[in-house]
Coordinates of C-alpha atoms and ligand atoms in Angstrom, one line a residue:
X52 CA 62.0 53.4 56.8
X53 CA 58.9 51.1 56.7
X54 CA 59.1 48.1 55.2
X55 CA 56.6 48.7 51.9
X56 CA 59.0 51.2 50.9
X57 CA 61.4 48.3 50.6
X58 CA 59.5 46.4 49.2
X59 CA 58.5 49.0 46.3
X60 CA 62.4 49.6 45.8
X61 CA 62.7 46.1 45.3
X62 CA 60.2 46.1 42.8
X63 CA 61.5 48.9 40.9
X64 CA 64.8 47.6 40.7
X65 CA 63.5 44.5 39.0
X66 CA 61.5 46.7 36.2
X67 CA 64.9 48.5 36.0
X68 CA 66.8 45.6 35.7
X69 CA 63.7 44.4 32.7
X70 CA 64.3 47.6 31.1
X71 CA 67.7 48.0 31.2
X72 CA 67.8 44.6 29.8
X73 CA 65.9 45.9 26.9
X74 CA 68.3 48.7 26.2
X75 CA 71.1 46.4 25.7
X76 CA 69.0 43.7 23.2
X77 CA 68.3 46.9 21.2
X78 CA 71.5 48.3 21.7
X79 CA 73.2 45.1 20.4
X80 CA 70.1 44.8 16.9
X81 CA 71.4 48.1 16.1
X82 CA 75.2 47.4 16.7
X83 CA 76.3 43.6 16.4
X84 CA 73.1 41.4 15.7
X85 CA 73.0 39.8 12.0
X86 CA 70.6 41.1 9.8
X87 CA 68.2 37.5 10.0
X88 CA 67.8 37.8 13.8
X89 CA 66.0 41.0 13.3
X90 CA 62.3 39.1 13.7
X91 CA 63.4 37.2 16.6
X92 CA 64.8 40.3 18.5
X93 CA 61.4 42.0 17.9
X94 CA 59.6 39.3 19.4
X95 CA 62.5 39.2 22.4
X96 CA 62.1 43.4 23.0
X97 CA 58.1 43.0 22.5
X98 CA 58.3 40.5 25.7
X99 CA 60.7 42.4 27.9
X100 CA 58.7 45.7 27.5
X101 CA 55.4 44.0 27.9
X102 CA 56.9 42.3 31.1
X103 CA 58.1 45.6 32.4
X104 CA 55.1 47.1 31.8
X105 CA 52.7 44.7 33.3
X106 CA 54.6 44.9 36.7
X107 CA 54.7 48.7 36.7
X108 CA 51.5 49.2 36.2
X109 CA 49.8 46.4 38.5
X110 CA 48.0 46.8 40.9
X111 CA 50.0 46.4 43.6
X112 CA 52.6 49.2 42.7
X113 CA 49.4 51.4 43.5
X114 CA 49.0 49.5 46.6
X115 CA 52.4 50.3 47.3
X116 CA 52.4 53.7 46.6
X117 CA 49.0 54.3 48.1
X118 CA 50.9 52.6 51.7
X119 CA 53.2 55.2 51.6
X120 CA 51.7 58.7 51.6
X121 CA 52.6 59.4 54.9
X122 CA 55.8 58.4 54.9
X123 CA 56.4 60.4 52.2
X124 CA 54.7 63.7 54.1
X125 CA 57.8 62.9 56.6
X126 CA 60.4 63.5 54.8
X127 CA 62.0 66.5 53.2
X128 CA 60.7 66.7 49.9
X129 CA 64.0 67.2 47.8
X130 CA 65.6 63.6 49.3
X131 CA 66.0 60.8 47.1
X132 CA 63.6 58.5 49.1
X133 CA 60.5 61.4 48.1
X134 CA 61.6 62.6 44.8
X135 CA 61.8 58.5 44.5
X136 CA 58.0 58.2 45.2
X137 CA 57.1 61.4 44.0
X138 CA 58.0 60.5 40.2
X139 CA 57.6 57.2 40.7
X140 CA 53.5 58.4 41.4
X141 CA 53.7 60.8 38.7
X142 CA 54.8 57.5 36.3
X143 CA 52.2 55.1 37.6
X144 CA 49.2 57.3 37.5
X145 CA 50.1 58.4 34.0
X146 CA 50.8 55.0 32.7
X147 CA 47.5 53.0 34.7
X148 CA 45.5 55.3 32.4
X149 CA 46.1 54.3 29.3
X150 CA 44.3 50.5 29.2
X151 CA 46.8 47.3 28.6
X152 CA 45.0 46.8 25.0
X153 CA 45.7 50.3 23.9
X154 CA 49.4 50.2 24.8
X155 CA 49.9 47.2 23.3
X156 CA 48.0 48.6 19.8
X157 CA 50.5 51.1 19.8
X158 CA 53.7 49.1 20.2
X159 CA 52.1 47.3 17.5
X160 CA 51.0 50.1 15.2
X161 CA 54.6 51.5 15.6
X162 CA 56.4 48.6 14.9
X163 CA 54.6 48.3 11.8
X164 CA 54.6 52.0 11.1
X165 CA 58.4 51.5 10.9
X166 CA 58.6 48.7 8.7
X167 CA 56.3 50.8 5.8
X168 CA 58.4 54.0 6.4
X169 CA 61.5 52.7 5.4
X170 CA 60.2 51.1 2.2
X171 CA 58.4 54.3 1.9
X172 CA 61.7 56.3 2.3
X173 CA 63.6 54.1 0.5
X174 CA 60.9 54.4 -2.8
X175 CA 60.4 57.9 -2.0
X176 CA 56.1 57.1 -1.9
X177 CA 54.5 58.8 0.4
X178 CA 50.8 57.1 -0.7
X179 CA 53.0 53.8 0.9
X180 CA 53.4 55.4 4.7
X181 CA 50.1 56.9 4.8
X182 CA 47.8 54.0 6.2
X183 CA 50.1 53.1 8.7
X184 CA 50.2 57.0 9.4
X185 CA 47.0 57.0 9.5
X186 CA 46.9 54.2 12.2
X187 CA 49.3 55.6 14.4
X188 CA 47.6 59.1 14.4
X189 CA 44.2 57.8 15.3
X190 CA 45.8 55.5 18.4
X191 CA 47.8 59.1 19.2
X192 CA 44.2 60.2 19.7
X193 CA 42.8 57.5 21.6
X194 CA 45.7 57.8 23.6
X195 CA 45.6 61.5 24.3
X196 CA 41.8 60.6 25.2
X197 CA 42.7 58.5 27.7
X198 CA 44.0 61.8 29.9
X199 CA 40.8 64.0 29.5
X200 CA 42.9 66.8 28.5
X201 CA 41.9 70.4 29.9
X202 CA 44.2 72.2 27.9
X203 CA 45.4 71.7 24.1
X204 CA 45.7 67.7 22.9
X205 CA 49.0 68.5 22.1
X206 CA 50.2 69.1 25.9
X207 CA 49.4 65.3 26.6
X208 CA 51.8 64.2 23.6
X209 CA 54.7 66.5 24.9
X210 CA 54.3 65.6 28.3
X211 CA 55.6 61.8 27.1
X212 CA 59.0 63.9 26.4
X213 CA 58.8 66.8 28.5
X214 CA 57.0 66.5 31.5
X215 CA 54.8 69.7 32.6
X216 CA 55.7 71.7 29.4
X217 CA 52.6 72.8 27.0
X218 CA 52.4 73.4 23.3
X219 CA 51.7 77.7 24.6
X220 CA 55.1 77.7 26.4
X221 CA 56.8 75.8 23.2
X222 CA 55.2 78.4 20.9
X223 CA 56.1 81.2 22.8
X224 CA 59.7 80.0 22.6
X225 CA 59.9 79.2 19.4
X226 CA 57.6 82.1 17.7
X227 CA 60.8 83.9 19.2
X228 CA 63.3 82.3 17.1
X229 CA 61.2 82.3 14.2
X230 CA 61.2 85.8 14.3
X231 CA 65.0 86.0 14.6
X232 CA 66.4 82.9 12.6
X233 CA 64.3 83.3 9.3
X234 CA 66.0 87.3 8.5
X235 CA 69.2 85.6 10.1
X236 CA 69.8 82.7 8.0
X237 CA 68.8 84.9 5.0
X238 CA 71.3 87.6 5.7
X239 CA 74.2 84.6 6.3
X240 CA 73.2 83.4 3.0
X241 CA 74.5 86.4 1.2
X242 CA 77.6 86.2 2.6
X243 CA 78.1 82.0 2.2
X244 CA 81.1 80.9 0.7
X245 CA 80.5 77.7 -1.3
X246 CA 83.9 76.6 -1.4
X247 CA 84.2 75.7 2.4
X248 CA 82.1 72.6 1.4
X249 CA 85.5 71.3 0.1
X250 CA 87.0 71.6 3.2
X251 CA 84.9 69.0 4.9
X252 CA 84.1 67.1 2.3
X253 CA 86.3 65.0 0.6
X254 CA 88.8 62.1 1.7
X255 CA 88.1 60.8 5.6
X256 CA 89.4 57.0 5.7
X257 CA 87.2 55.6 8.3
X258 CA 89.6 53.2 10.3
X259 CA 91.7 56.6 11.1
X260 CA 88.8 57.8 11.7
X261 CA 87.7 55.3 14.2
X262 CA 91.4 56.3 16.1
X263 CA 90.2 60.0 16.2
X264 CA 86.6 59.3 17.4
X265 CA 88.0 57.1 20.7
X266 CA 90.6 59.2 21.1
X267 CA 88.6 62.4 21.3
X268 CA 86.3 61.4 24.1
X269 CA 88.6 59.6 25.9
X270 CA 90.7 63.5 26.0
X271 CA 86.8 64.5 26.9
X272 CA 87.1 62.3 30.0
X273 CA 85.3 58.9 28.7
X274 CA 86.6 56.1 31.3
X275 CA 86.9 52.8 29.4
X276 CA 86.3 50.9 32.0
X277 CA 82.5 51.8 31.6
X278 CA 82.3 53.3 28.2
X279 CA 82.1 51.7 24.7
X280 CA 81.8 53.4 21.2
X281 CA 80.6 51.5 18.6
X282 CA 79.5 52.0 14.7
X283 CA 75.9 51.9 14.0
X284 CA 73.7 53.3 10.8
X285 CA 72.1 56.1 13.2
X286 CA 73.8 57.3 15.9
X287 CA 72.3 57.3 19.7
X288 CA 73.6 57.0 23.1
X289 CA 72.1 54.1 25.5
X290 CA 73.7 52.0 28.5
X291 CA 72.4 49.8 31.0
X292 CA 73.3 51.9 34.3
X293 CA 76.0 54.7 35.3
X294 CA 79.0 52.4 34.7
X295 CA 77.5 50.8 31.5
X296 CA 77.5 53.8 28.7
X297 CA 77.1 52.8 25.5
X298 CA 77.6 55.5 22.5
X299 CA 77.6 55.2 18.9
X300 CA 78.5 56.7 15.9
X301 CA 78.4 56.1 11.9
X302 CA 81.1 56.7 10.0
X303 CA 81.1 58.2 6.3
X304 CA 84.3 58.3 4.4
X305 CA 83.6 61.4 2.6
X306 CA 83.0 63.5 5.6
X307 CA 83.6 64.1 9.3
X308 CA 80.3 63.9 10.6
X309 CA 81.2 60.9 12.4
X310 CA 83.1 63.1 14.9
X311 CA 80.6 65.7 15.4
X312 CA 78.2 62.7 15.6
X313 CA 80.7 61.1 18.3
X314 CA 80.8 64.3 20.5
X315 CA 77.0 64.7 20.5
X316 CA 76.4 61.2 21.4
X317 CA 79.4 61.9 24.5
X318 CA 76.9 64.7 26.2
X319 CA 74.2 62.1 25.8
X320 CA 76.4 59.7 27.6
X321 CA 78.1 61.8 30.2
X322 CA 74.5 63.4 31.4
X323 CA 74.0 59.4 32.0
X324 CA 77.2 58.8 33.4
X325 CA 77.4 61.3 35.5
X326 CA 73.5 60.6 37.6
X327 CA 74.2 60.0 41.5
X328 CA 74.8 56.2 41.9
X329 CA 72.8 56.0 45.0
X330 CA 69.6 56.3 42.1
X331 CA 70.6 53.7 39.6
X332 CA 68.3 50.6 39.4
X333 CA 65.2 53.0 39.9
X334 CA 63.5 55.1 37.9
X335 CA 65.3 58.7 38.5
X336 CA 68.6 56.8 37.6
X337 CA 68.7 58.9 34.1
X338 CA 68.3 62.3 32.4
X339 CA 65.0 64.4 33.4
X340 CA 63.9 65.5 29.7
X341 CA 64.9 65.2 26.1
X342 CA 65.3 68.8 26.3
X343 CA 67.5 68.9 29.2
X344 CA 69.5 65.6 27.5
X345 CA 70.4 67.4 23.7
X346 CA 71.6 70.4 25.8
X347 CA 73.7 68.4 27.0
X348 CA 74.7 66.6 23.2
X349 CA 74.7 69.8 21.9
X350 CA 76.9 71.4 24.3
X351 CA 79.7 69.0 23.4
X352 CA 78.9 68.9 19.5
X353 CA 78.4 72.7 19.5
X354 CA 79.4 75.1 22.2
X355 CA 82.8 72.9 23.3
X356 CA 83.1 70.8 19.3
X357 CA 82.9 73.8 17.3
X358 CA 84.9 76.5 18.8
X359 CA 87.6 78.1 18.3
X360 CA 89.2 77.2 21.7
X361 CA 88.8 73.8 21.3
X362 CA 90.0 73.5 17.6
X363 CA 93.3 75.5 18.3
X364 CA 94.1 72.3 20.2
X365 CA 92.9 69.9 18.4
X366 CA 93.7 70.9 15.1
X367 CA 97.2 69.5 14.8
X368 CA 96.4 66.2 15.8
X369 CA 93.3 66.2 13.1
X370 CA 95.8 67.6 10.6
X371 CA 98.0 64.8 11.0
X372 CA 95.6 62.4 10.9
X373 CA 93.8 63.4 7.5
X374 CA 97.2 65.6 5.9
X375 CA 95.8 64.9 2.3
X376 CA 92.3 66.9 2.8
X377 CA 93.7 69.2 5.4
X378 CA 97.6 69.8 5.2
X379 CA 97.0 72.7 3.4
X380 CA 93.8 74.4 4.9
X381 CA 94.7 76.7 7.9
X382 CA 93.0 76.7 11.1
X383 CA 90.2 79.6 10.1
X384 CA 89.1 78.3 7.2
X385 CA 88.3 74.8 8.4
X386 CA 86.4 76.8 11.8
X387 CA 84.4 78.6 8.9
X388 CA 83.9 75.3 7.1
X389 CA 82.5 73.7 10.0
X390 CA 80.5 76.2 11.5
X391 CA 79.1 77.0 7.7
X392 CA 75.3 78.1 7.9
X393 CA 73.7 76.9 5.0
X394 CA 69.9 76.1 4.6
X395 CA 69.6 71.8 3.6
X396 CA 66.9 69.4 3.0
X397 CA 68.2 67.0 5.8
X398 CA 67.7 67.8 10.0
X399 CA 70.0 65.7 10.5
X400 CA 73.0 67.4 8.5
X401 CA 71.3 71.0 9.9
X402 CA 74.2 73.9 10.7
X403 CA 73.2 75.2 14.4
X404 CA 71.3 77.4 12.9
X405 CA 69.1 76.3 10.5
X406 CA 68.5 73.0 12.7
X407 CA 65.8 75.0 14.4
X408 CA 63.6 76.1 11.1
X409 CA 63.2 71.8 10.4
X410 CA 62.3 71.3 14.2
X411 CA 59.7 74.0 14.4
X412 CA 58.2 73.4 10.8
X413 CA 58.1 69.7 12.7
X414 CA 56.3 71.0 15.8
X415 CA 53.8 72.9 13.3
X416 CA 52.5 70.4 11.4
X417 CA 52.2 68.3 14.4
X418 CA 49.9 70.6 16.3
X419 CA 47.5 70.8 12.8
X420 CA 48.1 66.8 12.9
X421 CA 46.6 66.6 16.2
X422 CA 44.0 69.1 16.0
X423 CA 42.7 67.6 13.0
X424 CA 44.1 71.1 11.0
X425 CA 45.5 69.4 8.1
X426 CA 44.9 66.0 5.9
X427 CA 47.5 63.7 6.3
X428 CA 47.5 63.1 2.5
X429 CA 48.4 66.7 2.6
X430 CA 51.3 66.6 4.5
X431 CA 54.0 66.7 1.8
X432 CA 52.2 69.9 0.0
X433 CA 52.6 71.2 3.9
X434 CA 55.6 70.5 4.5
X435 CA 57.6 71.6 1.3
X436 CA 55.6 74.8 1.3
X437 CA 57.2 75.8 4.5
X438 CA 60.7 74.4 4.1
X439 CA 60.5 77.2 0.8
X440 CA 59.0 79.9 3.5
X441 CA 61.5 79.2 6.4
X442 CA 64.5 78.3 4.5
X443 CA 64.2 78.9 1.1
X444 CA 64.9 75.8 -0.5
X445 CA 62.4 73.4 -2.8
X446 CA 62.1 69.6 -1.4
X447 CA 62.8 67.5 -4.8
X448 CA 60.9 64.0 -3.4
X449 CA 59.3 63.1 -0.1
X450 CA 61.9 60.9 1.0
X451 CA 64.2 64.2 1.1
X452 CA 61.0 66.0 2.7
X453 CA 58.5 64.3 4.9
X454 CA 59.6 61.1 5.0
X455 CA 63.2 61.8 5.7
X456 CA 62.6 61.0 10.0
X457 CA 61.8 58.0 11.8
X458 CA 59.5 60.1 14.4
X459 CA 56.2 59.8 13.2
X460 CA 56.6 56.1 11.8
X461 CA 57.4 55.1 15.6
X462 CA 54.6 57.1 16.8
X463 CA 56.7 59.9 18.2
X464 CA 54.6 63.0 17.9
X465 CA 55.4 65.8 20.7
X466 CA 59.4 64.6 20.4
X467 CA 60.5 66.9 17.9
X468 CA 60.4 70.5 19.9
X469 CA 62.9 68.8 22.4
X470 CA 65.5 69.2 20.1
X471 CA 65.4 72.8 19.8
X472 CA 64.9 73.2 23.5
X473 CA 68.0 71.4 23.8
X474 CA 69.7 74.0 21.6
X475 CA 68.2 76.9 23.4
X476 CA 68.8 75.1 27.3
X477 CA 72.8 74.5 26.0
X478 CA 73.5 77.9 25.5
X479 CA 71.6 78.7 28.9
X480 CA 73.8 76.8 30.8
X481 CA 76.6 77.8 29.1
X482 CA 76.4 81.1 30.3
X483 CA 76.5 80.2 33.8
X484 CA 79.4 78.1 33.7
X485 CA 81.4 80.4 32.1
X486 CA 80.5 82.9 35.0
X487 CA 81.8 79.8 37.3
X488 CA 84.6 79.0 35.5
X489 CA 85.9 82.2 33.9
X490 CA 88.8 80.3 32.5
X491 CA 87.1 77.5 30.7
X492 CA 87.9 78.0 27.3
X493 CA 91.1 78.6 27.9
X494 CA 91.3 75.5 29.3
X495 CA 89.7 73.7 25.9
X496 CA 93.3 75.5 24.5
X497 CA 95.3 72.9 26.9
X498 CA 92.8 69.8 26.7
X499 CA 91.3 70.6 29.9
X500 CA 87.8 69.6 30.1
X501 CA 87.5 68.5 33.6
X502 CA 86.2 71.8 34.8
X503 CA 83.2 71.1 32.3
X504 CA 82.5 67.7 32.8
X505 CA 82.8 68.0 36.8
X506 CA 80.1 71.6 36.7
X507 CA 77.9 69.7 34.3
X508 CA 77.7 66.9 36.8
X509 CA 77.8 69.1 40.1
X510 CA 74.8 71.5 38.8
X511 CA 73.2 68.6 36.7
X512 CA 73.6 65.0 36.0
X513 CA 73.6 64.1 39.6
X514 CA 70.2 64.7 40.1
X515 CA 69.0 62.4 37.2
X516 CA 64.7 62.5 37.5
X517 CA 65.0 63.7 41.6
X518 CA 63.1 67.2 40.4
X519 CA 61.2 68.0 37.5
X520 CA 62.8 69.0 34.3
X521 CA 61.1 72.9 35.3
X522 CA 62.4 72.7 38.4
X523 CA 66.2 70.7 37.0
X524 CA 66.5 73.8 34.2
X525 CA 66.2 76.6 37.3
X526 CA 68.8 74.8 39.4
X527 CA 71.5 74.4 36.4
X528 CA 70.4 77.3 34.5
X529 CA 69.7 80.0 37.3
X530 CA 66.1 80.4 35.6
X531 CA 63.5 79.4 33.5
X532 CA 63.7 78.9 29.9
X533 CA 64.7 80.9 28.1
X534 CA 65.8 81.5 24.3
X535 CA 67.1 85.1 24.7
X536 CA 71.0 83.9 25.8
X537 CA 70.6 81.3 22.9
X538 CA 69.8 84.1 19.9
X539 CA 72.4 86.4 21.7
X540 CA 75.0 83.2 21.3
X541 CA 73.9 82.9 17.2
X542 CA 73.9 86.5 16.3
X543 CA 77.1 87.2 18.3
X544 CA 78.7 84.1 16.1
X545 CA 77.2 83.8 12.9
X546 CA 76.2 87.9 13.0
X547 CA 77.0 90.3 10.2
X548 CA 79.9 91.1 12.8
X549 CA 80.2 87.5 14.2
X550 CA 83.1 85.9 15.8
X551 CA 83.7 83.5 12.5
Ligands
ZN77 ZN1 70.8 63.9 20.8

């Protein structure tokens, strides 16, 4: 092994180590950190990604990586040491093009966009978000510029998310389940029962419900002595390394969505957890793709925290632990209430199924945003003209329409899609482990989730970044994506002669 590759190893480990660092100090602002340290920890974050940043992108990580080409023709290409220079290229040559002053506009202009969206949200004014949309759109721009895209501007956006995908294959996909969802979710609507909403909404004391959320994942296979769970206003999953996981989770004492939000947040967390240890402190030490991560959230919210199998065992114990909302609701009805389909304003509260109509009117508007289609001044107008096309509901105020999502504030454009992906990759994989593992469900009847978590990591996790999400999704998923096994999953559920 010659020594620069050492020495580039090194290197990444300490822009790892800055980074990793950096999850933590945000991890802590969002979980423990008084309110008034909020302008110092922004300063602090500012700092470590800058530092990070600087020392990836210098010049002699090129040097490095330039030493090293035939070296890396030596080896086999699907070892760690290549995959580990392979991305590692693929990183640095997208990152040295976008010049230090532009990156650091765009930290800025995000930081800022932030700040205006939530008094925005919070007054409901759109008028007040749309300079510092206007801002981040026109850096988006610049940025995309800086790649001298062949192809649609969009692609460059995505690629941030979900590297080698285009805005043609994310259309393709999702034209399908346009076509599919929008007579679907109209034909559930005529058979929705209203009163399930009573079912899960009601009385949920949150300190019992605190005991249920730890106790779930640890059944799920969480290890303490790696894992924490913590409350937070907006549930996300982060960690500093394979034995360092960190999940969190909000609770609301009127519902149970802390629990669904707790078993999401686990997929995020095992898909971390679960990455080969030999790749921690470098760059393929974590999931490939946002697309490939919510599968793996979903999985657990959805496919293993909404089924049947899985509720005849843990029903009792849920029983017991809430007996004045549930002591008198049997075992179907609360599967129907949780699995109701019902169009909302909020992605965030989404059913499975009409989840996907927000994230592809998202994924819209953001192609018109980019390709300079639609006025930003426009985009409420846009956007609650859809939400009545797709799902059939009217937006009362922009902070329950356009400006209900961080994204665009932060400068996230291209993000959105991944979500769906991950719904559409979840059920993909599902249907290959239940060829592997013909008695899984079963198994959820006993508390046995080992089978799961130990395929997931076997056919997945392990490989963290080694291959590209393309080729990640054929090794797990046996092909490439694809949303047919996904609409089979919905219609054969939520169908006029569905499973519920
Ligand atoms: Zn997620």
């Amino acid at each position: 092994m010659p020594e620069t590759f050492d020495t580039l190893t090194t290197r990444l480990a300490e822009i790892q180590d800055l980074r990793k660092t950096g999850a933590i100090l945000f991890w802590d602002q969002q979980t423990k950190m008084p309110g008034a340290g909020a302008a110092g920890r922004a300063e602090q974050l500012a700092t470590l990604h800058r530092m990070a940043h600087e020392l990836f992108v210098s010049e002699e990580t090129g040097r490095l990586l330039e030493g090293l080409r035939s070296y890396e023709d030596s080896l086999d290409p699907a070892s760690d040491e290549a995959s580990l220079i392979r991305v590692t290229r693929q990183d640095y040559e997208k990152a040295a093009r976008v010049p230090a002053e532009l990156e650091s506009e765009l930290t800025r202009a995000a930081s800022h966009g932030v700040q205006d969206w939530v008094t925005a949200r919070e007054t409901s004014d759109f008028a007040r978000f749309l300079p510092a949309l206007e801002r981040n759109v026109e850096l988006k721009l610049r940025y995309v510029e800086c790649f001298e895209p062949q192809g649609e501007r969009y692609d460059v956006l995505l690629d941030d998310y979900e590297r080698g995908m285009t805005a043609a294959e994310v259309r393709t996909i999702f034209d399908r389940l346009k076509e599919e969802l929008v007579p679907l979710i109209a034909e559930i609507a005529e058979r929705d029962d209203p009163s399930l909403e009573e079912v899960t909404r009601g009385t949920f004391p949150v300190e019992r419900q605190r005991e249920l959320c730890h106790d779930v994942i640890r059944r799920f296979g969480m290890r303490p002595d790696s894992w924490r769970l913590d409350p937070t206003e907006h549930p996300f999953a982060s960690g500093a390394g394979v034995d360092d996981i960190r999940l969190t989770t909000h609770y609301h004492d009127d519902t149970l969505e802390a629990l669904f939000a707790t078993m999401h947040e686990y997929g995020h967390g095992l898909y971390e957890h679960g990455v080969d240890p030999a790749l921690d402190r470098t760059p393929l030490g974590s999931g490939v793709s946002l697309g490939l991560h919510e599968s793996q959230s979903r999985m657990w919210e959805n496919l293993v925290g909404r089924s049947r199998p899985f509720w005849r065992y843990l029903y009792p114990t849920l029983r017991e632990t809430f007996p004045e909302q549930l002591g008198s609701v049997e075992l179907e009805r609360f599967l129907r209430a949780i699995n109701r389909v019902h169009p909302s304003l909020i992605r965030i509260h989404a059913d499975e199924v009409t989840y996907n109509m927000h994230v592809i009117l998202r994924f819209e508007l953001e192609q018109e945003i980019v390709n300079g289609r639609v006025e930003l001044k426009d985009l409420p107008a846009e956007w609650n003209r859809r939400m009545h096309e797709y799902l059939g509901i009217e937006v009362p105020d922009d902070a329950h329409g356009v400006l209900q999502d961080v994204h665009w504030a932060g400068g996230g454009i291209g993000y959105f899609p991944t979500y769906s992906l991950g719904n559409v990759i979840s059920v993909q994989i599902w249907e290959r482990v239940r060829e592997d593992l013909p008695g899984l469900e079963e198994g959820f009847e006993r508390g046995e989730f080992a089978p799961l978590r130990e395929w997931l990591g076997e056919h997945l996790h392990r490989y963290g970044r080694k291959f590209s999400p393309k080729e990640t999704i054929i090794k797990v998923a046996g092909g490439p994506i694809d949303p047919e096994p996904y609409l089979r999953y919905l219609r054969a559920k939520h169908g006029a002669d569905g499973s519920l």
